[in-house]
Amino acid sequence: MNKQINKIFMSAMIAACGLSMVGCTDLDETLYDTISSEQHEFSETELEHTIAPVYSSLRSVYWGWFGMSDIMDMSSDVWGVPSRIGIGWGDLYVSMHKHQLNSNIGFFQVNWENNYAGVNACNKILANKAIASNEDIVAQVRAYRALYYYNLFDLYRNIPLDTTYVHEAGWTPEQSDPKVVYNWIESELNAVAEKCPSKVEMGKINKYAAHMLLAKLYLNHNAWFKDDTDKTWYSKSLDEINKVIAGPFSLAPNYSDNFKEDISTSPEIIFGIPLENKYAGGNYMANLWIHNAGRARWNFSGWATGGGIVFPQFLDTYETGDTRMDNTWTGGQQYAMDGTAITADGEPLIYTKELHSIDNPGCYPFESYRLIKYEIKSGDFGTNYDDVPYFRLADAYMMKAECLLRLGQDEQTAADLVTRVRARNFKADPSKATITVAQLKGGSNYKYGHRENQGTLGGEDKWIITNEGGADIEFGGLLDEYAKEFVCEAHRRDELIRFNIKGTNMNVYNGKSWFCKDAVTDRNGDLFPIPKSAMDGNPKLKQNPGYGSTTSN
C-alpha cells in the first residue's frame, strides 16, 4: 500500500466535511455539486476524491477538539483534565470528570455535529447514481455510515435515523426508537461486511473492521438495553470476533508499535485512521499532556500546556514488570535530549504521581505523570501526525475472552487470550504474563473511592478519602486488563458501562467513585445529554432522562 497517497486523498476534501448537522435540519443543497454528470464514468482516483469526505469525517470525529478521543476517557476512571493552578483548564473538563453534565457542554455538540456530518457525507455519496454501481465503494460508505450511527447511538441512544440526502424544505427528523436504530445498524453491517474489501488499508473500512464493529454492537447490547438475561448476544459477538481473528493479523512484537507516527506496517492494526505531515494532523496528546518545559525531552516546539492528569488509583493497578507502564507514562525528573535535567521557573521539572484535586484547589503544574503512549516527534510535530489505531487485534482477543467468560464456556481459552496480549509486556519475566481464569473473574484491583487532597502545595494536607474497592465488580480482573491495554484509545467509558457491580443493577461507570467523582444511584449517566443546539434547532427532539426538560425550548 502506498500510505502517502492514501493519506493525501483522504485529506484533499476535508473541508467538505464541515457541513453542520445541528438538529439534522439543513440538508438541502445541490446533490451533484461536485459531480459533472451521473453518466460520467469515474476513474479510481476520481472515486477516491469523491468519497474522501466519508473518510476524513472520521478524523474529525476522533481527533476534533472535544471529540471521541476526549469524551470516551475524560468521564472515566483513568484520566481527565483538572483546573491547573497557574495554568488554566478546568471548566467543562471538571464537569465531565464529576459527571455533572448538561446539554450546554461543548463536548456533546461537537460529537453530535461531527458524527452527523459523517452520516451526511455518506448519504450524499450513496444518493449518487453514478457511484451506486461500484459495489466496493457502496459497501465501504454504508459501513462508514453504520460506524457514525454506532457512535451516535452509543453516546445519545435516542437519535434521529436518516438515510436520505435530499429532503423537502422545512423537514426535520424525529427520534427513532433505540431498538429500531440498533436493528438498522446490525442489518447494515450484516449486509455489507463481506462486500467490503479484504485488503487492509489505512482509513478504508475492510471486511474485518465491519465484522469488528458488528461484534462491538453485539457485545454492548445487554449493557445498552439494561438486560443481561439473554446471553445470545455474546454468542453473536463471538461469531463476529472469530471472523476477525481469522484474518491476516498478528500481535505486534512491541506494544509501542501500535502508536508510532506511521502504524501502517503494524500487523495488529485491523482499521486505522491515517494522519499525515502537511496534509492532515490533529493528534494533540503531546500538546494536552506535556508541560511546556518538558518539550525539551523530545525537542518538539509545538504548543504544550500540561493539562492532562492520570489518576493514581489507576496507576496503582499496573503490576511490577509490566512495561506498558513505562511505555505509556513518564514520571519523576525529566531530562532534555542532551541529558541535562529540565527545570521550569528555576525548579526541577519533576512529575509527581500524587494529585491534589480536580478543582479544590485543583492540580499544580508538575502534578501527575504524563502520557507518552503516542510517539512524540522532534521539531514542531509532537504527536500531531501520529496515526490512530481504531481497531486492533489485541481488542479482538480481549473481546473474545469477555464473551467466553460471560457465556461460561472455554474459560481457559479466555485466560490464554489475555495472557497472549500481556506476554509482550513481561518479556523480562514471562511467567508474570500468565493470568488465570480466577483472576479475570475476580474483583478489580482498582481501589475505587473518592480521593483528593484539598490542602495547598507545601501546606497542610487535607485528604478526603472513601474506600469502595473493586472486589465487588464482575469480571473485575478483565476490566483492569482493558484499562492497561487501551488507555487513551477512546475505550474506557464503554467498558465501565458494560461491567457491573455484583448484587446490584449498577455498573462501574455510575456506581463507583474515583478521584473527585462520586457514585450515583441511577444509570441516567449511561447516556450523554442531547446538545442544546440540536434541541433548539429541532422541536421534535426530546432530551434524554436526567437532563432537565425533555423538549426543546
mmCIF file of N, CA and C in Angstrom, residues 52-53 226 320 366-367 421 428 446-447 449:
data_model
loop_
_atom_site.group_PDB
_atom_site.id
_atom_site.type_symbol
_atom_site.label_atom_id
_atom_site.label_comp_id
_atom_site.label_asym_id
_atom_site.label_seq_id
_atom_site.Cartn_x
_atom_site.Cartn_y
_atom_site.Cartn_z
ATOM 1 N N ALA A 52 -13.772 11.062 -0.399
ATOM 2 C CA ALA A 52 -12.843 11.499 0.650
ATOM 3 C C ALA A 52 -13.537 12.045 1.892
ATOM 4 N N PRO A 53 -14.640 12.822 1.761
ATOM 5 C CA PRO A 53 -15.289 13.328 2.983
ATOM 6 C C PRO A 53 -15.784 12.234 3.917
ATOM 7 N N LYS A 226 -29.898 -2.568 29.180
ATOM 8 C CA LYS A 226 -30.042 -2.868 30.608
ATOM 9 C C LYS A 226 -30.722 -4.220 30.849
ATOM 10 N N THR A 320 4.259 -4.802 38.871
ATOM 11 C CA THR A 320 5.694 -4.647 38.705
ATOM 12 C C THR A 320 6.160 -5.476 37.515
ATOM 13 N N PHE A 366 3.233 20.670 38.129
ATOM 14 C CA PHE A 366 4.087 19.491 37.998
ATOM 15 C C PHE A 366 3.371 18.201 38.398
ATOM 16 N N GLU A 367 2.150 18.314 38.882
ATOM 17 C CA GLU A 367 1.458 17.118 39.365
ATOM 18 C C GLU A 367 0.976 16.249 38.213
ATOM 19 N N VAL A 421 -1.985 -11.381 25.046
ATOM 20 C CA VAL A 421 -1.888 -9.929 24.926
ATOM 21 C C VAL A 421 -0.863 -9.379 25.913
ATOM 22 N N ALA A 428 10.830 -9.612 30.366
ATOM 23 C CA ALA A 428 11.897 -9.839 31.339
ATOM 24 C C ALA A 428 11.598 -11.027 32.236
ATOM 25 N N TYR A 446 -8.436 -2.105 41.249
ATOM 26 C CA TYR A 446 -8.578 -0.653 41.348
ATOM 27 C C TYR A 446 -9.183 -0.329 42.717
ATOM 28 N N LYS A 447 -8.548 0.566 43.437
ATOM 29 C CA LYS A 447 -9.023 0.977 44.758
ATOM 30 C C LYS A 447 -10.019 2.125 44.591
ATOM 31 N N GLY A 449 -13.075 4.700 45.131
ATOM 32 C CA GLY A 449 -13.439 5.554 46.251
ATOM 33 C C GLY A 449 -12.992 6.974 45.955
#
